CSV table of C-alpha atoms in Angstrom, one decimal:
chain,number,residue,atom,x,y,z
Z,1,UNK,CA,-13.7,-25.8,-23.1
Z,2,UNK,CA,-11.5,-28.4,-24.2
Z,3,UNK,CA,-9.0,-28.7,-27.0
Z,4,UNK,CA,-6.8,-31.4,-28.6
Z,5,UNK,CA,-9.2,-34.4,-29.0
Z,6,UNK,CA,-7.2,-37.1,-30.3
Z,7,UNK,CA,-8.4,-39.2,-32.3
Z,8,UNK,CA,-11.0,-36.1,-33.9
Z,9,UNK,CA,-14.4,-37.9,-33.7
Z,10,UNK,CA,-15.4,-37.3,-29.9
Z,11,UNK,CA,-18.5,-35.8,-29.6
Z,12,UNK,CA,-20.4,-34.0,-26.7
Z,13,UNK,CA,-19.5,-35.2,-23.1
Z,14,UNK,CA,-15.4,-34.6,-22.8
Z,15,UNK,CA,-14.0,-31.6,-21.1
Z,16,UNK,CA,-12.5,-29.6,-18.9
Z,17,UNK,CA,-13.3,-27.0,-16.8
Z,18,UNK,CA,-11.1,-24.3,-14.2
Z,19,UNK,CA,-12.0,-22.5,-11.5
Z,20,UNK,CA,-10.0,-19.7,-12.7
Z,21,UNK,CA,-8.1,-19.2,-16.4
Z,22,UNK,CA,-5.8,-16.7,-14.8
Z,23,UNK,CA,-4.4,-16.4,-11.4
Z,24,UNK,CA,-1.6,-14.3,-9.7
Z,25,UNK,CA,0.0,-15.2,-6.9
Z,26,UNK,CA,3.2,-14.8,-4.7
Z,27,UNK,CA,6.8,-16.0,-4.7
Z,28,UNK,CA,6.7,-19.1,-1.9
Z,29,UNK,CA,3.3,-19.3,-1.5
Z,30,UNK,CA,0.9,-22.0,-2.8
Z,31,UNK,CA,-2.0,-22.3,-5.0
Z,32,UNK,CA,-4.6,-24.9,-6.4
Z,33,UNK,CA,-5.0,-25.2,-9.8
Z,34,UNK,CA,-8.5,-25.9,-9.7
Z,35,UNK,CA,-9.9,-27.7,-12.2
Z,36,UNK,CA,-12.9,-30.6,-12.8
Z,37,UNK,CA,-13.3,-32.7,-16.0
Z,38,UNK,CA,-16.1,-35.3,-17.5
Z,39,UNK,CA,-15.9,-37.6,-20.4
Z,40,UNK,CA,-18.9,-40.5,-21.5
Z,41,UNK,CA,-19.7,-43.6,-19.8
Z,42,UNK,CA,-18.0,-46.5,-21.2
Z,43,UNK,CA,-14.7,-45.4,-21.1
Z,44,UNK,CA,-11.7,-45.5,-18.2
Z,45,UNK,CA,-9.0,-43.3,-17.4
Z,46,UNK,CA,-5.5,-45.0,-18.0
Z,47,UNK,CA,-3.6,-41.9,-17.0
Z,48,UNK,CA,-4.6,-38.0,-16.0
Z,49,UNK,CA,-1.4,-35.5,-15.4
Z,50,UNK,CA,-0.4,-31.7,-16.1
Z,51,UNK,CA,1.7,-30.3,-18.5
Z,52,UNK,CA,3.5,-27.3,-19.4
Z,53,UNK,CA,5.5,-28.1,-22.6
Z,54,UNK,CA,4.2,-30.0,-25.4
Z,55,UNK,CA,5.1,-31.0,-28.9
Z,56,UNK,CA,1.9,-31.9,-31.1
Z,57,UNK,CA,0.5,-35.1,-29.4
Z,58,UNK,CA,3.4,-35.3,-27.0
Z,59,UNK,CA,3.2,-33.5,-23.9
Z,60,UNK,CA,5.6,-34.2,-20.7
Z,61,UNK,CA,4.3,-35.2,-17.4
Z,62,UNK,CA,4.6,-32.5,-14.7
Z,63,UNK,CA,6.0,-34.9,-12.4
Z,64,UNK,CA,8.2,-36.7,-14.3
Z,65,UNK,CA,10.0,-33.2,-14.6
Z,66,UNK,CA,13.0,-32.6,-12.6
Z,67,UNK,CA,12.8,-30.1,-10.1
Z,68,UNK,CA,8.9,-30.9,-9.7
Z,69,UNK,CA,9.3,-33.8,-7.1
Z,70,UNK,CA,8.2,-32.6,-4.0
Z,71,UNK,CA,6.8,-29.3,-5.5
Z,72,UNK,CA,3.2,-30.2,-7.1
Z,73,UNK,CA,0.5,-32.6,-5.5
Z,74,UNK,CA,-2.0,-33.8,-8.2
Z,75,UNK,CA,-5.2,-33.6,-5.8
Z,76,UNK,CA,-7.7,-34.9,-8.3
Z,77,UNK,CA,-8.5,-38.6,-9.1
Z,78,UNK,CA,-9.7,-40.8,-11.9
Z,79,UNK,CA,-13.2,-40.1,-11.8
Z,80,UNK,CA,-14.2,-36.2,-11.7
Z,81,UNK,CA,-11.4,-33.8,-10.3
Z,82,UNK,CA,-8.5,-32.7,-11.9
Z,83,UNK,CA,-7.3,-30.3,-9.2
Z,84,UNK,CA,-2.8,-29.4,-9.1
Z,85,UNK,CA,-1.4,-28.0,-5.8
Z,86,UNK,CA,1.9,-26.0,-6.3
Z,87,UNK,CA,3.8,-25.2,-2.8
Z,88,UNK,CA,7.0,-22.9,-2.3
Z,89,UNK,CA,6.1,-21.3,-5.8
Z,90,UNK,CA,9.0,-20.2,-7.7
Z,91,UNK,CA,8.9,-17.4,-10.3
Z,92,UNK,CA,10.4,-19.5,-13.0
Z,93,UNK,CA,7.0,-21.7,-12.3
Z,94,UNK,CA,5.1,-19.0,-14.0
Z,95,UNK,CA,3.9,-20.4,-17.2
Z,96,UNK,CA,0.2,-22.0,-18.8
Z,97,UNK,CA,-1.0,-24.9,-17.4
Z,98,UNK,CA,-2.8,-28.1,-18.9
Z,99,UNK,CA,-4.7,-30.7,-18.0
Z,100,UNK,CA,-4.6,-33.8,-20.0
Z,101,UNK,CA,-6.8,-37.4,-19.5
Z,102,UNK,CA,-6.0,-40.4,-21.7
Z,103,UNK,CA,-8.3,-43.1,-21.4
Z,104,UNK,CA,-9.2,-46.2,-23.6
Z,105,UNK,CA,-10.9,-44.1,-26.0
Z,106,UNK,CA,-8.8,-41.2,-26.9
Z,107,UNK,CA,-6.9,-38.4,-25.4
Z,108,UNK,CA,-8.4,-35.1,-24.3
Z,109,UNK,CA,-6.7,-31.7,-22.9
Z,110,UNK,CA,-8.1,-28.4,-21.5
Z,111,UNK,CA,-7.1,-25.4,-22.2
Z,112,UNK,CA,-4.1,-23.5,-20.6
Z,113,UNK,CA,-4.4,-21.9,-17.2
Z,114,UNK,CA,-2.3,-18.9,-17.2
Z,115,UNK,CA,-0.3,-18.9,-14.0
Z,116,UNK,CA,1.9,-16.2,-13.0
Z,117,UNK,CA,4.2,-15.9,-9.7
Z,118,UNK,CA,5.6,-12.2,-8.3
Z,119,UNK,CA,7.4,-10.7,-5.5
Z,120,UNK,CA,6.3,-8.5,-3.2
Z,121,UNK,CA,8.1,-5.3,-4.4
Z,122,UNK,CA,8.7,-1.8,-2.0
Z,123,UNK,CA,9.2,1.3,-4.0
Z,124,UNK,CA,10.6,4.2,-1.9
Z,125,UNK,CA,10.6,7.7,-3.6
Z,126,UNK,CA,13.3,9.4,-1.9
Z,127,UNK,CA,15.6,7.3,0.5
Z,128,UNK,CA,17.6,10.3,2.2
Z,129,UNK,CA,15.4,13.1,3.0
Z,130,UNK,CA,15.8,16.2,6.0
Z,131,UNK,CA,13.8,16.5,8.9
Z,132,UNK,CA,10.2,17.9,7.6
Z,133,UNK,CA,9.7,16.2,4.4
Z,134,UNK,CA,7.4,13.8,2.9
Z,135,UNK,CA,8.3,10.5,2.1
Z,136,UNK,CA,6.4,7.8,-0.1
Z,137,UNK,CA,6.1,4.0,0.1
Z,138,UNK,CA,4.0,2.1,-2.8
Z,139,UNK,CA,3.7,-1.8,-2.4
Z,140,UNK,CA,3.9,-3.6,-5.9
Z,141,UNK,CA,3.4,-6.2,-7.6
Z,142,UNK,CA,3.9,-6.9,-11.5
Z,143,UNK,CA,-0.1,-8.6,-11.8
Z,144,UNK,CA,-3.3,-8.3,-9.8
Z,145,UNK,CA,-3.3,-10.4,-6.7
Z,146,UNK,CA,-7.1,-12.3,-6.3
Z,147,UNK,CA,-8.8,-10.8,-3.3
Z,148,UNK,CA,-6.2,-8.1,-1.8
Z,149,UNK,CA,-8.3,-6.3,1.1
Z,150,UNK,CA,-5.4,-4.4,2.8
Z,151,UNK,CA,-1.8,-3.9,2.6
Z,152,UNK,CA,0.6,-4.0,5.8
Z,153,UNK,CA,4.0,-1.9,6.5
Z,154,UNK,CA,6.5,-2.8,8.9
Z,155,UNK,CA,9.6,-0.9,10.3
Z,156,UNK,CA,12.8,-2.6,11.6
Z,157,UNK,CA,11.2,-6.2,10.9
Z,158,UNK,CA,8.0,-5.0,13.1
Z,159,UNK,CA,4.5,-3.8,12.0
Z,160,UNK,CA,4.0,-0.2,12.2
Z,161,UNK,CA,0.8,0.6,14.7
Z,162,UNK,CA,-2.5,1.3,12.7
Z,163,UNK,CA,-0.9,1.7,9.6
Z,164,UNK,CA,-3.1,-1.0,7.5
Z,165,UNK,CA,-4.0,0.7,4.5
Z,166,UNK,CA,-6.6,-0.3,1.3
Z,167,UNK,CA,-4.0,1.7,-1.1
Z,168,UNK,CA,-1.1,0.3,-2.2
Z,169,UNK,CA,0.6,3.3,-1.3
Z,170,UNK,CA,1.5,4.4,2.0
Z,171,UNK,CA,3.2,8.1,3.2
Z,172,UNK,CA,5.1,9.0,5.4
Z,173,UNK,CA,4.3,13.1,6.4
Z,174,UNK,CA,7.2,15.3,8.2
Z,175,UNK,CA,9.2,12.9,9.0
Z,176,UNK,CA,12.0,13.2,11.9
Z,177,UNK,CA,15.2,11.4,12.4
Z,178,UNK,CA,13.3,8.7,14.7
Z,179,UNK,CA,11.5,7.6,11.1
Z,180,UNK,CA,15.3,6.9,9.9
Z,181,UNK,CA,15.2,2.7,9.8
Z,182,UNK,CA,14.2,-0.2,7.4
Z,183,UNK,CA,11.1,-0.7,5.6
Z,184,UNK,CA,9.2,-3.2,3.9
Z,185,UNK,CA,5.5,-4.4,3.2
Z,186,UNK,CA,3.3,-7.4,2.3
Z,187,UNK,CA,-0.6,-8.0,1.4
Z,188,UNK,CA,-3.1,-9.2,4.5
Z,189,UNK,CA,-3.1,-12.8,4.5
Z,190,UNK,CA,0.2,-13.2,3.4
Z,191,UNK,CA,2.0,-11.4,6.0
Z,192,UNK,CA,4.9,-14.2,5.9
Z,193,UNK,CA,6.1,-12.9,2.6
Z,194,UNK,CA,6.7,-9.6,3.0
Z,195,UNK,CA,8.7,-7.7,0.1
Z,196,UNK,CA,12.9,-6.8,0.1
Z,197,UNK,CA,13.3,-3.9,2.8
Z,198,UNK,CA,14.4,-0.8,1.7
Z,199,UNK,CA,16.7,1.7,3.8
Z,200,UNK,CA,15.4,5.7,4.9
Z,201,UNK,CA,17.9,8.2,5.9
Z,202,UNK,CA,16.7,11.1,7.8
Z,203,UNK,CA,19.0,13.7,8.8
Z,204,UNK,CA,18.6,16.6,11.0
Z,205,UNK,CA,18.3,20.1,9.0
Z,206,UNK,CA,21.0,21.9,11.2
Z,207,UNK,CA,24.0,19.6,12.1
Z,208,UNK,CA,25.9,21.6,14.3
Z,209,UNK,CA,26.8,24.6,15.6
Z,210,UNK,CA,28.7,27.3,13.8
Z,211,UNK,CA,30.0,31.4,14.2
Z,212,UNK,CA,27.4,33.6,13.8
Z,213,UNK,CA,28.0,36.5,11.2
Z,214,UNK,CA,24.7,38.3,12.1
Z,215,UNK,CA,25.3,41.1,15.2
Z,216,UNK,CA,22.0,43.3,16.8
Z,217,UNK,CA,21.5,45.1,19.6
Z,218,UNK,CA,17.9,45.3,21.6
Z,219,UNK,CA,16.2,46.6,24.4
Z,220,UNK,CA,13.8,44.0,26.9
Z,221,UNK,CA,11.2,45.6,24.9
Z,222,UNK,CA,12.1,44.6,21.2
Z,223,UNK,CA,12.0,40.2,22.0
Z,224,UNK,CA,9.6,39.8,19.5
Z,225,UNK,CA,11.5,42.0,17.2
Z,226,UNK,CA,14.8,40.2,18.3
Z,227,UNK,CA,13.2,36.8,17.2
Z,228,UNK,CA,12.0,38.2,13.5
Z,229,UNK,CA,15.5,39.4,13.3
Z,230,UNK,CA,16.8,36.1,14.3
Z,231,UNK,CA,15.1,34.0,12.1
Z,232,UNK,CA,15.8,36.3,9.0
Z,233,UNK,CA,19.5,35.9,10.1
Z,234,UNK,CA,19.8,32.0,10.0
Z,235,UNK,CA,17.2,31.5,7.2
Z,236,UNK,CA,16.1,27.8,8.7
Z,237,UNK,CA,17.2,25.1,10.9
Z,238,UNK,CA,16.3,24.7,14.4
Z,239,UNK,CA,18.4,27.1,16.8
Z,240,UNK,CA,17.9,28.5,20.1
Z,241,UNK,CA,19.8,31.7,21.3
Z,242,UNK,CA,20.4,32.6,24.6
Z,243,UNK,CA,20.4,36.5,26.0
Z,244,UNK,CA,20.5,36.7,29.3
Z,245,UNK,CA,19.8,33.3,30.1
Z,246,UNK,CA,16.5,33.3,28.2
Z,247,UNK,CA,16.1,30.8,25.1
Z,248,UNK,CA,14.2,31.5,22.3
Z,249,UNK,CA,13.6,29.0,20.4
Z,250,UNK,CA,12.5,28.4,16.0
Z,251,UNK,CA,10.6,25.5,15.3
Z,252,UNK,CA,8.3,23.7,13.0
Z,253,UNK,CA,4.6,23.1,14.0
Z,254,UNK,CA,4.0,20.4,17.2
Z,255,UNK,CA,0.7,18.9,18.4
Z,256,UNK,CA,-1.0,19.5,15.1
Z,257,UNK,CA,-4.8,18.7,15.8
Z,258,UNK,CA,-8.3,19.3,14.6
Z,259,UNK,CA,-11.5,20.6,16.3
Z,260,UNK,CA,-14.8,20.3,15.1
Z,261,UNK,CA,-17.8,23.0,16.3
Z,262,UNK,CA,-20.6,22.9,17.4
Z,263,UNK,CA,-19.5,19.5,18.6
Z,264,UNK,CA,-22.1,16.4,18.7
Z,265,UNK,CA,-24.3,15.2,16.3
Z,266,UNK,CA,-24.1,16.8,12.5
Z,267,UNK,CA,-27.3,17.5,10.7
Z,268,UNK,CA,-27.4,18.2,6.7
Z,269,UNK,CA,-27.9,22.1,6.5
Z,270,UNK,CA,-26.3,23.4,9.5
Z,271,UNK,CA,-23.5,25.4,9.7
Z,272,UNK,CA,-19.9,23.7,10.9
Z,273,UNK,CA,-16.5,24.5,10.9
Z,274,UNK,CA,-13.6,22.9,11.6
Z,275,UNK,CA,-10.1,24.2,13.1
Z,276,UNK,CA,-6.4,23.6,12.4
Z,277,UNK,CA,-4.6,24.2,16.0
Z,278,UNK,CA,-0.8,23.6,15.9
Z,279,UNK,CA,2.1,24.7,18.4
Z,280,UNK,CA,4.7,26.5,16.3
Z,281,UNK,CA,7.4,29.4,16.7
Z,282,UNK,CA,6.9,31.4,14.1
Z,283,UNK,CA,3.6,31.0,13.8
Z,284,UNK,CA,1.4,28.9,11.3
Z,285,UNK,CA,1.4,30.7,8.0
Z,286,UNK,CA,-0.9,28.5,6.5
Z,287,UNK,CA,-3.5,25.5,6.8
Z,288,UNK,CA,-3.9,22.9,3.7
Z,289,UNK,CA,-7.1,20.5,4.4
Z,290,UNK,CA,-7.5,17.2,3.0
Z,291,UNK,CA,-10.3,14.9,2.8
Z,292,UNK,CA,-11.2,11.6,1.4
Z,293,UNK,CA,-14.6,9.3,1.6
Z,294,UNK,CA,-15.0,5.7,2.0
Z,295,UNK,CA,-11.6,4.7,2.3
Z,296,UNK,CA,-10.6,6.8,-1.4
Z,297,UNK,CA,-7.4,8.7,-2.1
Z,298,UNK,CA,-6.8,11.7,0.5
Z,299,UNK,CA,-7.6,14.9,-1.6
Z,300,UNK,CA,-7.2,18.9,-0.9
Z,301,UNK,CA,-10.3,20.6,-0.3
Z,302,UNK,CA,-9.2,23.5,-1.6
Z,303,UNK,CA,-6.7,24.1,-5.0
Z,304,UNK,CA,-4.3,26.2,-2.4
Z,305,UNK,CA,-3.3,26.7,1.1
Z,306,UNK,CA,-6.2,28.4,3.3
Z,307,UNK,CA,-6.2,29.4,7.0
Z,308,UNK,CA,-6.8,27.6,10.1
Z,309,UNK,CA,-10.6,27.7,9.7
Z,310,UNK,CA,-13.0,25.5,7.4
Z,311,UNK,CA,-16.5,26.2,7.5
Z,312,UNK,CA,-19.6,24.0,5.9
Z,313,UNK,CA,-21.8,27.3,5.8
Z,314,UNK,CA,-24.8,24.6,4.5
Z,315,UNK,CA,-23.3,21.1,5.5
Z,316,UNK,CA,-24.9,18.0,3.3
Z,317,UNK,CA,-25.0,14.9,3.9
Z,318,UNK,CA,-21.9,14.2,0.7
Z,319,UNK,CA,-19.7,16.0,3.0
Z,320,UNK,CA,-19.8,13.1,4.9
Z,321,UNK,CA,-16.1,11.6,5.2
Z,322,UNK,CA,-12.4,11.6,6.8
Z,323,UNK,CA,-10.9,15.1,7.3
Z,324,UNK,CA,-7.1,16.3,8.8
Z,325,UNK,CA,-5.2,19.4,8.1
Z,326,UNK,CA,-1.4,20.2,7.7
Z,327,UNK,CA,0.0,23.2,9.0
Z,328,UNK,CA,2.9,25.1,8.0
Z,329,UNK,CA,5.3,27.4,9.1
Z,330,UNK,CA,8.8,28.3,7.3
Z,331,UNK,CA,10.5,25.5,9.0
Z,332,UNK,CA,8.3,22.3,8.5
Z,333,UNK,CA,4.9,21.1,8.1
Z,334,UNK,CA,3.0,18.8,10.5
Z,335,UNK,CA,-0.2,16.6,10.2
Z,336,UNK,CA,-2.9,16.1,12.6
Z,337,UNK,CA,-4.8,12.9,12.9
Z,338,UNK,CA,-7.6,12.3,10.9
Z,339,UNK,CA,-11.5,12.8,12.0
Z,340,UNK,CA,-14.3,11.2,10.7
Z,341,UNK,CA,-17.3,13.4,10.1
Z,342,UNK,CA,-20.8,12.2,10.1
Z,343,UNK,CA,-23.7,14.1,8.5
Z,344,UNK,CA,-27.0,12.9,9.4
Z,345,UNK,CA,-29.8,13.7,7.3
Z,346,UNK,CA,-32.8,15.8,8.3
């Protein structure tokens, strides 16, 4: 509703009405201030403008301001439409907007419109990590953009492949040096204005090389003693030893993926079980699943590491969701691609 009715003795019939009383919105884009106002027959409009500074009566045209020119369109007209277009939007343009009418009755003004303008804002939390960690990216902004359906993430200047996610917060799971690069993010729609890019480091866990102060001798028959022994010796890394011109080689899980039996269509109350398969030298110690459901925050199934094998002894129809494992050895973790599981009911 309105306020500041100059002189005091208007009645019913003058106001002024917004779309919206707050909005958020991003550094260089534009908005509409939308807005509508009425007032009684009789009268004419000498003058309708915005303001965003006033002193009692006195308030200062918009686009008498400097710096304005160019910057705001007043859309509306004399009759019913009161509407201010903003382009290029600056943050020093957040602030509370006014409309104000003056015709040859009195004055009138709405009430403010609270505008405020952000950045796009990547938050990395580690910047230099080693080969097999986990890395996360969270998109801010300092207020709640209107409408925000999915956020995008780009490498290097160049969208990363089916990475479109409806959290603000994207990870990044065992990374290797070929995830080292730049990276940045915006919200869909506004794709043009994506946020600063931030700079990930990711180094290789064994650098180079160096004497060996760990000495065994074997037979043919002790190789997978020799490799226990091995391991044990250099603690972590990758490394490969020759003997004999065999190579034997340590490394975290590969090819990570997840298998669902019986396969074909699920029905509540059977019994299912799903399996973590993953190349890796040594072996798997363990499995961790996670699971979300429509589109939610990814969470473990179980409170600690289990084995390779989930089983729905009694599936229902709330199991229903996106599944993928990690498996883990002691020199990395890897992640296989999700799978979306459908239980139909009986």
């Amino acid at each position: 509703r309105g306020l500041n009715i100059y002189p005091p003795i208007f009645g019913n019939g003058w106001s002024v009405t917004y779309t919206k009383n707050s909005i958020c919105t991003l550094k260089g884009s534009t908005v509409d201030l939308s807005c509508s106002y009425t007032y009684p027959s009789g009268y004419t409009i000498k003058k309708a403008f915005w303001f965003t500074k006033w002193s009692g009566m006195d308030a200062e045209d918009l686009s008498s301001v400097p710096g304005y020119e160019g910057h705001i369109e007043y859309l509306g007209d004399k009759e019913s439409d009161c509407t201010l277009r903003i382009t290029d939007l600056r943050l020093s343009d957040s602030a509370g907007y006014m409309f104000r009418f003056i015709t040859s009755g009195g004055t009138f003004s709405g009430s403010p419109v609270s505008l405020t303008v952000t950045d796009v804002v990547l938050e990395m939390n580690r910047r230099s990590v080693s080969e097999g960690e986990r890395v996360t990216l969270t998109c801010r902004t300092k207020c709640t953009l209107d409408s925000i359906t999915a956020y995008s993430w780009y490498k290097n200047g160049q969208p990363i492949p089916n990475s479109n996610t409806y959290s603000p917060v994207y990870s990044l799971f065992s990374v290797s040096s070929e995830d080292t690069g730049r990276y940045s993010c915006a919200v869909e729609g506004l794709e043009d204005l994506p946020s600063a890019e931030e700079t990930l480091t990711v180094t290789c866990k064994y650098m180079g090389f160096k004497p060996l102060a760990c000495y065994i001798s074997i037979v043919v028959t002790d190789i997978i003693q020799l490799w226990n022994v091995y391991i044990k010796c250099l603690i972590s890394g990758l490394f490969v030893l020759l003997l004999n011109s065999l190579s034997f080689t340590s490394d975290g899980p590969r090819n990570t993926s997840v298998s669902v039996s019986p396969s074909g269509e699920i029905v509540e109350g059977s019994s299912v079980t799903l399996t973590c398969s993953s190349d890796a030298n040594p072996p798997v110690q363990s499995c961790t699943w996670w699971f979300r459901k429509n589109g939610g925050h990814y969470q473990s199934v179980f409170n600690q590491n289990t084995g390779p094998h989930h089983t729905f002894n009694q599936i229902k129809s709330s199991d229903t969701g996106e599944y993928y494992c990690e498996a883990q050895n002691e020199m990395g973790t890897d992640r296989s691609r999700t799978i979306n599981m459908d239980v139909k009911c009986e």
